[in-house]
Amino acid sequence: MVPNDFEPRKDEQYVKIELSGPGKNKWRRGKKRARDESNAEEDQKNPKSTQDLPYLRFAMIKENKETQEVFSLLGRILRINPKGFTIAGTKDKRGVTSQRVAILGISKKKLLSLNSRLWGIRLGNAEHHAEPFRLGQLWGNRFIVTLRNVTAQVWRLSHVSLIEVSFANMAPFHLQGGLDDVKNALAHFEESGFVNYFGLQRFGSGNVRTHQIGIALLKGLWQEAAELILRPRQGEREEYAEFRRQYAEKKDIVGALKIAPRVMVAERCILEGIRDLGEDNWLGALQRIPMNMRRMYVHAYQSFLWNKAASYRVKKYGFNIAVGDLVLIDEEDSRQDQTDDGKLLREVHVVTQDDIESNRFSIENVVLPLPGSAIKYPENDVADVYKKVAAEHGVQLSGAPHEVNDYSIDALPGGYRVILQRPVDFRWRLLKYAENEDTLCVTDLDMMTQSKKAANKLRAATIDAIDWQSRYHM
């Protein structure tokens, strides 16, 4: 992002790289947004049948907020159950994110009127639709990432879509050498791609990892799972830490709930469940958590197994095709992840020796499964990784030691994910900035909340900076 008073200086620079996720974006940055009042007037002029189009699909932009936190807030204002919001995928908290959301039985006018009451959140582009969204129902994501104060000798590219590499206070000869290193790294990144691992968004970064909770749920250890969710975490904000201490040290459910931040959805649901159902009904308390959030824990364990299998596959076979590998017959399908109803799953082909000799497939076609009831495992030793790791954790890939379908691998269809991913629409650029706190990228939220004059100034600053460094563009 670029600040309103941005003026490039000659002593500080950064590299900006852009690319989109796999496939075409359904909702792109830069589209014209109508004002709330215009949308509301359009609702009145062109009413649509809520019987034929009962869902309202809309764009949601948020800054530094969890998806479920926003849904909880919207649900409270609209006086509806937050579980009614449907999405194709969860977005990171740390960043400015834009995504499509659907909700049943809410009018455009009512939804868009919330903007005046929201901070760090913006709703728009609302249209009535016949269907909700389902997890996995997306082609990909576009990322804009800024890296600052990075030396070319140590920084590495992994799985980002847009990168901005900063070189603050570097002498010209150091800068030119750094640029050569950056160019080489970016060329390799674009041409060779990266192992398509699931990242910290799926697992968390604290002392309690999301997949650990998933393991406890899959094993039917309800109290252990609930206590993991409630356990104190390192580095949390003080109000979160105080809530956890209130319960962990004093077992004071009523007192903890009084100070529990609204954003702690899962924790509040568990304590309310224990309060209402009794301390022995841990399963009932867990079931109070919204469905999407409950499934997140099991999905995290599926992703954990996928990462283990991917590491083994790449270590043993590299980026060569191996007999027994799986490929999706329709290449475009390899861009799909899993859904809860399995509608996006496609038939896979098992690679043979003839396929290898005829160069029928490349590593870009190879997929690994996310465990579930509708998938096939590779017909080589990679399949053993899933069984071995699950056995080490005491998790059953088929069946379950309990009768709760929500927490069973068999209850999910699973999915397929490509091993190697190459960035699409990959771009980078080098700009200057003055202070580490300077805004170097104009976000959707900036464009919607700034005045027209300020927004135009932000655009102009960005364009000026790009032109100034056009000679460094690859």
XYZ file of C-alpha atoms in Angstrom:
474
model
C 0.000 0.000 0.000
C 1.125 3.563 -0.669
C 0.439 6.406 1.794
C -1.392 9.564 0.742
C 1.779 11.632 0.972
C 4.004 9.078 -0.756
C 7.074 10.533 -2.461
C 9.766 8.074 -3.632
C 13.237 8.654 -2.246
C 16.429 7.567 -3.896
C 17.877 5.764 -0.886
C 15.160 3.178 -0.252
C 13.567 0.685 -2.593
C 11.501 -2.479 -2.650
C 10.515 -5.080 -5.201
C 6.861 -5.806 -5.816
C 5.690 -9.052 -7.384
C 2.154 -9.952 -8.385
C 0.485 -13.155 -9.462
C -2.889 -14.795 -9.131
C -3.714 -18.186 -7.763
C -4.486 -21.091 -10.097
C -7.287 -20.419 -12.523
C -9.559 -17.480 -13.086
C -10.720 -15.311 -10.238
C -14.439 -15.030 -9.813
C -14.136 -11.614 -8.191
C -11.227 -9.440 -9.219
C -9.628 -6.437 -7.625
C -10.279 -3.126 -9.284
C -13.902 -3.654 -10.302
C -16.145 -0.664 -9.907
C -18.009 -0.709 -6.595
C -21.367 0.951 -6.326
C -22.224 2.948 -3.280
C -24.439 1.419 -0.638
C -27.217 3.880 -1.397
C -27.217 2.965 -5.091
C -27.437 -0.726 -4.274
C -30.305 -0.137 -1.894
C -32.192 1.896 -4.508
C -31.593 -0.850 -7.065
C -33.160 -3.346 -4.655
C -36.338 -1.300 -4.605
C -36.436 -0.725 -8.369
C -35.749 -4.348 -9.338
C -37.053 -6.676 -6.623
C -36.137 -10.314 -7.172
C -38.039 -13.406 -6.174
C -36.696 -14.758 -2.893
C -38.370 -18.066 -3.744
C -36.266 -18.597 -6.879
C -33.166 -16.810 -5.569
C -33.240 -17.240 -1.792
C -29.526 -16.644 -1.153
C -27.720 -13.322 -1.148
C -24.154 -13.553 -2.435
C -21.908 -10.631 -1.593
C -18.274 -9.558 -1.412
C -16.725 -9.158 2.027
C -13.488 -7.280 2.665
C -11.913 -7.478 6.114
C -8.688 -6.326 7.733
C -6.926 -8.205 10.552
C -10.017 -10.222 11.440
C -10.855 -13.924 11.520
C -13.586 -15.002 9.128
C -15.681 -16.526 11.915
C -15.181 -13.398 14.005
C -16.789 -11.323 11.245
C -19.637 -13.798 10.818
C -20.289 -13.725 14.548
C -20.472 -9.923 14.461
C -22.738 -9.835 11.392
C -24.959 -12.503 12.891
C -25.350 -10.541 16.086
C -26.279 -7.346 14.236
C -28.647 -9.118 11.825
C -30.002 -11.337 14.623
C -29.340 -14.524 12.688
C -27.275 -17.651 13.329
C -23.665 -17.107 12.163
C -23.664 -20.713 10.948
C -25.836 -19.558 8.045
C -22.948 -17.787 6.267
C -21.339 -19.972 3.598
C -17.950 -19.490 1.926
C -15.682 -21.337 -0.489
C -12.651 -21.014 1.793
C -11.359 -19.316 4.926
C -9.085 -16.296 4.545
C -6.140 -15.323 6.727
C -6.622 -13.007 9.668
C -3.353 -11.142 9.103
C -3.987 -9.124 6.001
C -6.671 -7.376 3.998
C -8.740 -10.111 2.355
C -11.592 -10.102 -0.136
C -13.931 -13.034 -0.663
C -17.440 -14.040 -1.685
C -20.013 -14.986 0.975
C -23.608 -16.221 0.800
C -26.438 -15.986 3.320
C -30.042 -17.157 3.200
C -33.013 -14.820 3.453
C -31.312 -11.412 3.793
C -32.089 -8.508 1.453
C -29.490 -6.347 -0.254
C -30.758 -3.238 1.468
C -30.499 -4.766 4.910
C -27.036 -6.174 4.333
C -25.509 -3.063 2.773
C -26.938 -0.828 5.483
C -24.459 -2.490 7.888
C -21.455 -0.737 6.342
C -21.995 2.405 8.382
C -21.736 0.306 11.563
C -18.658 -1.726 10.677
C -14.975 -0.988 11.230
C -12.316 -2.805 9.208
C -15.057 -4.601 7.264
C -16.813 -3.682 4.035
C -19.701 -5.433 2.275
C -20.757 -4.928 -1.335
C -21.450 -6.400 -4.808
C -24.557 -8.126 -3.449
C -26.706 -10.217 -5.796
C -29.447 -12.751 -5.172
C -28.638 -16.341 -6.133
C -30.230 -19.786 -6.043
C -27.310 -21.543 -4.305
C -24.994 -20.979 -1.316
C -21.217 -21.475 -1.469
C -19.504 -24.723 -0.551
C -15.996 -25.270 0.768
C -13.565 -25.779 -2.087
C -15.831 -24.066 -4.613
C -13.161 -21.706 -5.883
C -10.471 -21.638 -8.562
C -7.766 -19.950 -6.588
C -6.590 -16.805 -4.858
C -4.654 -13.691 -5.756
C -2.110 -12.577 -3.188
C -0.234 -9.322 -2.704
C 2.624 -9.761 -0.234
C 5.171 -7.158 0.848
C 8.637 -8.139 2.093
C 10.714 -5.330 3.600
C 14.244 -5.013 4.937
C 15.258 -8.274 3.329
C 18.788 -9.066 2.191
C 19.006 -10.965 -1.083
C 21.390 -13.521 0.386
C 18.910 -14.947 2.895
C 15.363 -14.453 1.611
C 13.607 -17.364 -0.048
C 10.379 -17.655 -2.028
C 8.012 -20.441 -1.051
C 4.266 -20.312 -1.680
C 3.165 -16.726 -2.089
C 1.406 -15.109 -4.994
C 2.585 -11.560 -4.766
C 5.846 -10.465 -3.207
C 7.318 -7.088 -2.475
C 10.994 -7.304 -1.499
C 12.397 -4.205 0.151
C 15.931 -2.886 0.081
C 16.065 -0.060 2.603
C 19.151 2.172 2.916
C 21.294 0.092 0.549
C 24.164 1.570 -1.452
C 23.739 1.477 -5.266
C 26.343 -1.224 -5.863
C 24.787 -3.421 -3.174
C 21.358 -2.790 -4.655
C 22.409 -3.837 -8.155
C 23.930 -7.062 -6.826
C 20.806 -7.703 -4.798
C 18.642 -7.134 -7.827
C 20.528 -9.741 -9.807
C 19.956 -12.260 -7.037
C 16.296 -11.306 -6.824
C 15.836 -11.612 -10.586
C 17.395 -15.079 -10.619
C 15.271 -16.234 -7.713
C 12.086 -14.881 -9.255
C 12.858 -16.462 -12.627
C 13.372 -19.823 -10.913
C 10.183 -19.384 -8.913
C 8.163 -18.606 -12.027
C 9.616 -21.411 -14.135
C 9.949 -24.199 -11.548
C 7.109 -23.425 -9.162
C 6.930 -24.750 -5.604
C 5.765 -27.750 -3.607
C 2.104 -27.044 -2.927
C 2.195 -27.488 0.851
C -0.576 -26.426 3.190
C 0.764 -23.591 5.351
C 0.342 -22.092 8.785
C -3.132 -20.838 7.955
C -4.300 -24.456 8.092
C -2.343 -25.499 11.194
C -1.855 -22.374 13.296
C 1.450 -21.150 14.689
C 0.982 -21.321 18.468
C 1.657 -24.078 20.984
C -1.739 -25.652 20.175
C -1.962 -26.658 16.514
C -5.267 -27.105 14.727
C -4.460 -30.613 13.503
C -3.721 -31.722 17.084
C -7.314 -30.874 17.965
C -8.359 -32.798 14.860
C -6.494 -35.891 16.076
C -8.305 -35.792 19.420
C -11.685 -35.430 17.682
C -11.012 -38.285 15.267
C -10.094 -40.524 18.217
C -13.238 -39.571 20.130
C -11.305 -37.870 22.944
C -13.910 -35.160 23.460
C -12.588 -33.691 26.705
C -9.026 -33.601 25.395
C -10.155 -31.823 22.224
C -12.172 -29.249 24.181
C -9.327 -28.587 26.599
C -6.887 -28.131 23.718
C -9.178 -25.459 22.286
C -9.401 -23.770 25.708
C -5.704 -24.131 26.599
C -3.645 -20.949 27.136
C -1.545 -19.967 24.124
C 1.781 -18.225 23.885
C 1.841 -14.649 22.625
C -1.927 -14.027 22.748
C -3.437 -10.651 23.470
C -3.956 -9.993 27.158
C -7.767 -10.139 27.055
C -7.588 -13.573 25.407
C -4.984 -14.784 27.897
C -7.021 -13.532 30.874
C -10.094 -15.403 29.629
C -8.116 -18.638 29.318
C -6.535 -18.215 32.767
C -9.942 -17.636 34.314
C -11.040 -21.073 33.200
C -7.721 -22.980 33.316
C -6.778 -21.906 36.840
C -10.126 -21.251 38.522
C -12.524 -23.388 36.437
C -14.850 -20.409 36.691
C -17.085 -20.888 33.650
C -19.461 -18.017 34.446
C -16.629 -15.604 35.194
C -14.711 -16.640 32.062
C -17.767 -16.137 29.861
C -18.281 -12.645 31.266
C -14.873 -11.545 29.993
C -14.655 -13.761 26.896
C -14.032 -11.665 23.755
C -16.709 -12.155 21.114
C -14.097 -13.248 18.594
C -13.349 -16.414 20.619
C -16.242 -18.260 19.045
C -15.172 -21.871 19.648
C -14.099 -21.206 23.243
C -17.351 -19.436 24.114
C -19.417 -22.218 22.546
C -17.631 -24.885 24.598
C -18.015 -23.058 27.905
C -21.661 -22.262 27.188
C -22.176 -25.937 26.390
C -20.564 -27.067 29.635
C -22.638 -24.526 31.559
C -25.893 -25.645 29.933
C -25.288 -29.393 29.498
C -23.066 -30.285 32.418
C -19.354 -30.916 32.803
C -19.598 -34.516 31.591
C -21.096 -33.671 28.202
C -17.962 -32.598 26.359
C -19.267 -33.848 23.037
C -22.434 -31.793 23.384
C -20.325 -28.733 24.181
C -18.161 -29.299 21.096
C -21.261 -29.608 18.936
C -22.149 -26.029 19.867
C -19.218 -24.852 17.718
C -20.306 -23.776 14.181
C -20.077 -26.606 11.648
C -17.481 -24.905 9.439
C -15.206 -24.393 12.425
C -15.642 -27.987 13.667
C -14.742 -29.354 10.259
C -11.697 -27.109 10.167
C -10.016 -29.282 12.810
C -10.491 -32.495 10.823
C -9.527 -30.754 7.579
C -6.293 -29.681 9.289
C -5.400 -33.301 9.980
C -6.176 -34.278 6.387
C -3.811 -31.485 5.311
C -1.160 -32.663 7.773
C -1.210 -36.125 6.202
C -1.045 -34.592 2.716
C 2.046 -32.570 3.641
C 3.765 -35.679 5.013
C 2.969 -37.626 1.857
C 4.142 -34.757 -0.370
C 7.469 -34.503 1.453
C 8.072 -38.229 1.055
C 7.012 -38.202 -2.599
C 9.320 -35.312 -3.547
C 12.243 -36.646 -1.515
C 12.087 -40.091 -3.135
C 10.974 -39.353 -6.696
C 11.819 -35.680 -7.095
C 9.839 -33.996 -9.860
C 9.790 -37.095 -12.042
C 6.695 -39.124 -12.858
C 6.556 -42.478 -11.039
C 4.545 -45.613 -11.711
C 1.520 -45.631 -9.425
C 1.210 -41.838 -9.251
C -2.255 -40.347 -9.567
C -3.221 -37.788 -12.195
C -6.575 -36.166 -12.770
C -7.868 -36.937 -16.235
C -9.016 -33.356 -16.771
C -5.986 -31.152 -16.075
C -8.170 -28.230 -15.019
C -9.634 -30.367 -12.245
C -6.216 -30.467 -10.572
C -6.897 -26.912 -9.460
C -9.739 -28.054 -7.204
C -9.443 -28.832 -3.538
C -12.043 -30.777 -1.582
C -15.702 -29.986 -0.951
C -18.015 -31.221 1.749
C -20.378 -32.880 -0.713
C -17.762 -34.245 -3.089
C -19.243 -32.555 -6.165
C -15.867 -31.338 -7.398
C -14.116 -34.712 -7.120
C -13.153 -36.267 -10.443
C -11.851 -39.587 -11.634
C -8.114 -40.152 -11.338
C -5.816 -42.190 -13.551
C -3.022 -44.392 -12.181
C 0.229 -43.753 -14.045
C 1.688 -46.762 -15.867
C 5.098 -47.435 -17.356
C 3.623 -46.839 -20.809
C 2.463 -43.394 -19.691
C 5.994 -42.538 -18.575
C 7.627 -43.771 -21.776
C 5.166 -41.826 -23.924
C 5.584 -38.636 -21.842
C 1.824 -38.495 -21.492
C 1.945 -36.648 -18.170
C 4.243 -34.252 -16.335
C 4.772 -33.560 -12.653
C 2.245 -30.745 -12.907
C -0.480 -33.350 -13.491
C 0.375 -35.435 -10.421
C -1.940 -35.143 -7.423
C -2.008 -36.540 -3.908
C -5.248 -37.262 -2.071
C -6.681 -35.651 1.020
C -8.009 -38.709 2.914
C -11.729 -39.363 2.658
C -14.355 -41.841 1.528
C -14.382 -40.877 -2.169
C -10.673 -40.806 -3.007
C -8.113 -43.294 -4.288
C -4.614 -43.618 -2.859
C -1.486 -43.801 -5.059
C -0.540 -47.303 -6.122
C 3.019 -47.002 -4.921
C 4.781 -46.626 -1.567
C 3.488 -43.065 -1.090
C 0.183 -44.596 0.040
C 1.972 -46.205 2.979
C 2.870 -42.774 4.354
C -0.794 -42.005 5.049
C -1.298 -45.287 6.886
C 1.937 -45.052 8.854
C 1.456 -41.471 10.076
C -2.224 -42.045 10.934
C -1.304 -45.212 12.866
C 1.331 -43.299 14.838
C -1.418 -40.911 15.959
C -3.950 -43.660 16.619
C -6.268 -42.358 13.886
C -8.357 -44.624 11.673
C -8.515 -43.701 7.993
C -11.494 -46.009 7.576
C -14.158 -46.254 10.225
C -14.028 -44.558 13.629
C -13.901 -45.568 17.310
C -17.116 -43.606 17.869
C -20.420 -42.959 16.090
C -20.121 -39.226 15.502
C -19.914 -38.666 11.747
C -18.705 -35.090 12.125
C -15.392 -36.413 13.402
C -14.674 -39.260 11.020
C -12.470 -39.380 7.908
C -15.128 -41.557 6.259
C -17.694 -38.768 6.640
C -15.664 -36.530 4.325
C -15.280 -37.175 0.597
C -11.651 -36.100 0.609
C -10.081 -34.475 -2.420
C -7.021 -34.158 -4.635
C -4.300 -31.525 -4.650
C -1.464 -31.018 -7.130
C 2.028 -31.612 -5.782
C 3.704 -28.879 -7.791
C 2.196 -25.467 -8.407
C 3.466 -22.794 -10.760
C 2.347 -19.221 -10.184
C -0.138 -17.754 -12.643
C -0.050 -14.105 -13.774
C 3.246 -13.595 -11.969
C 4.482 -9.999 -11.769
C 6.892 -8.012 -9.657
C 8.148 -4.462 -9.500
C 10.664 -2.402 -7.594
C 9.531 0.757 -5.782
C 10.912 3.194 -3.242
C 9.626 3.949 0.227
C 10.660 6.277 3.032
C 9.654 4.610 6.318
C 8.985 1.021 7.350
C 5.466 2.075 8.328
C 4.699 3.463 4.876
C 1.765 1.897 3.089
C 3.081 0.339 -0.110
C 0.001 -1.313 -1.590
C -3.506 0.013 -2.188
C -6.014 -2.557 -0.931
C -9.679 -2.971 -1.766
C -10.499 -1.628 1.687
C -8.402 1.482 1.041
C -10.225 2.135 -2.206
C -13.639 1.746 -0.606
C -13.050 3.734 2.565
C -10.814 6.555 1.313
C -12.341 9.654 -0.183
C -12.300 9.824 -3.976
C -9.547 12.424 -3.935
C -7.396 10.429 -1.536
C -7.979 7.226 -3.494
C -6.876 8.883 -6.725
C -3.768 10.164 -4.978
C -2.978 6.633 -3.824
C -3.360 5.352 -7.388
C -1.140 8.094 -8.763
C 1.572 7.435 -6.183
C 1.606 3.761 -7.085
C 1.789 4.462 -10.820
C 4.564 7.029 -10.369
C 6.580 4.552 -8.319
C 6.119 1.794 -10.887
C 7.180 4.060 -13.761
C 10.172 5.281 -11.803
C 11.463 1.720 -11.482
C 10.296 0.319 -14.825
C 13.894 -0.287 -15.888
C 14.158 -2.987 -13.219
C 11.094 -4.904 -14.375
C 11.807 -8.390 -15.669
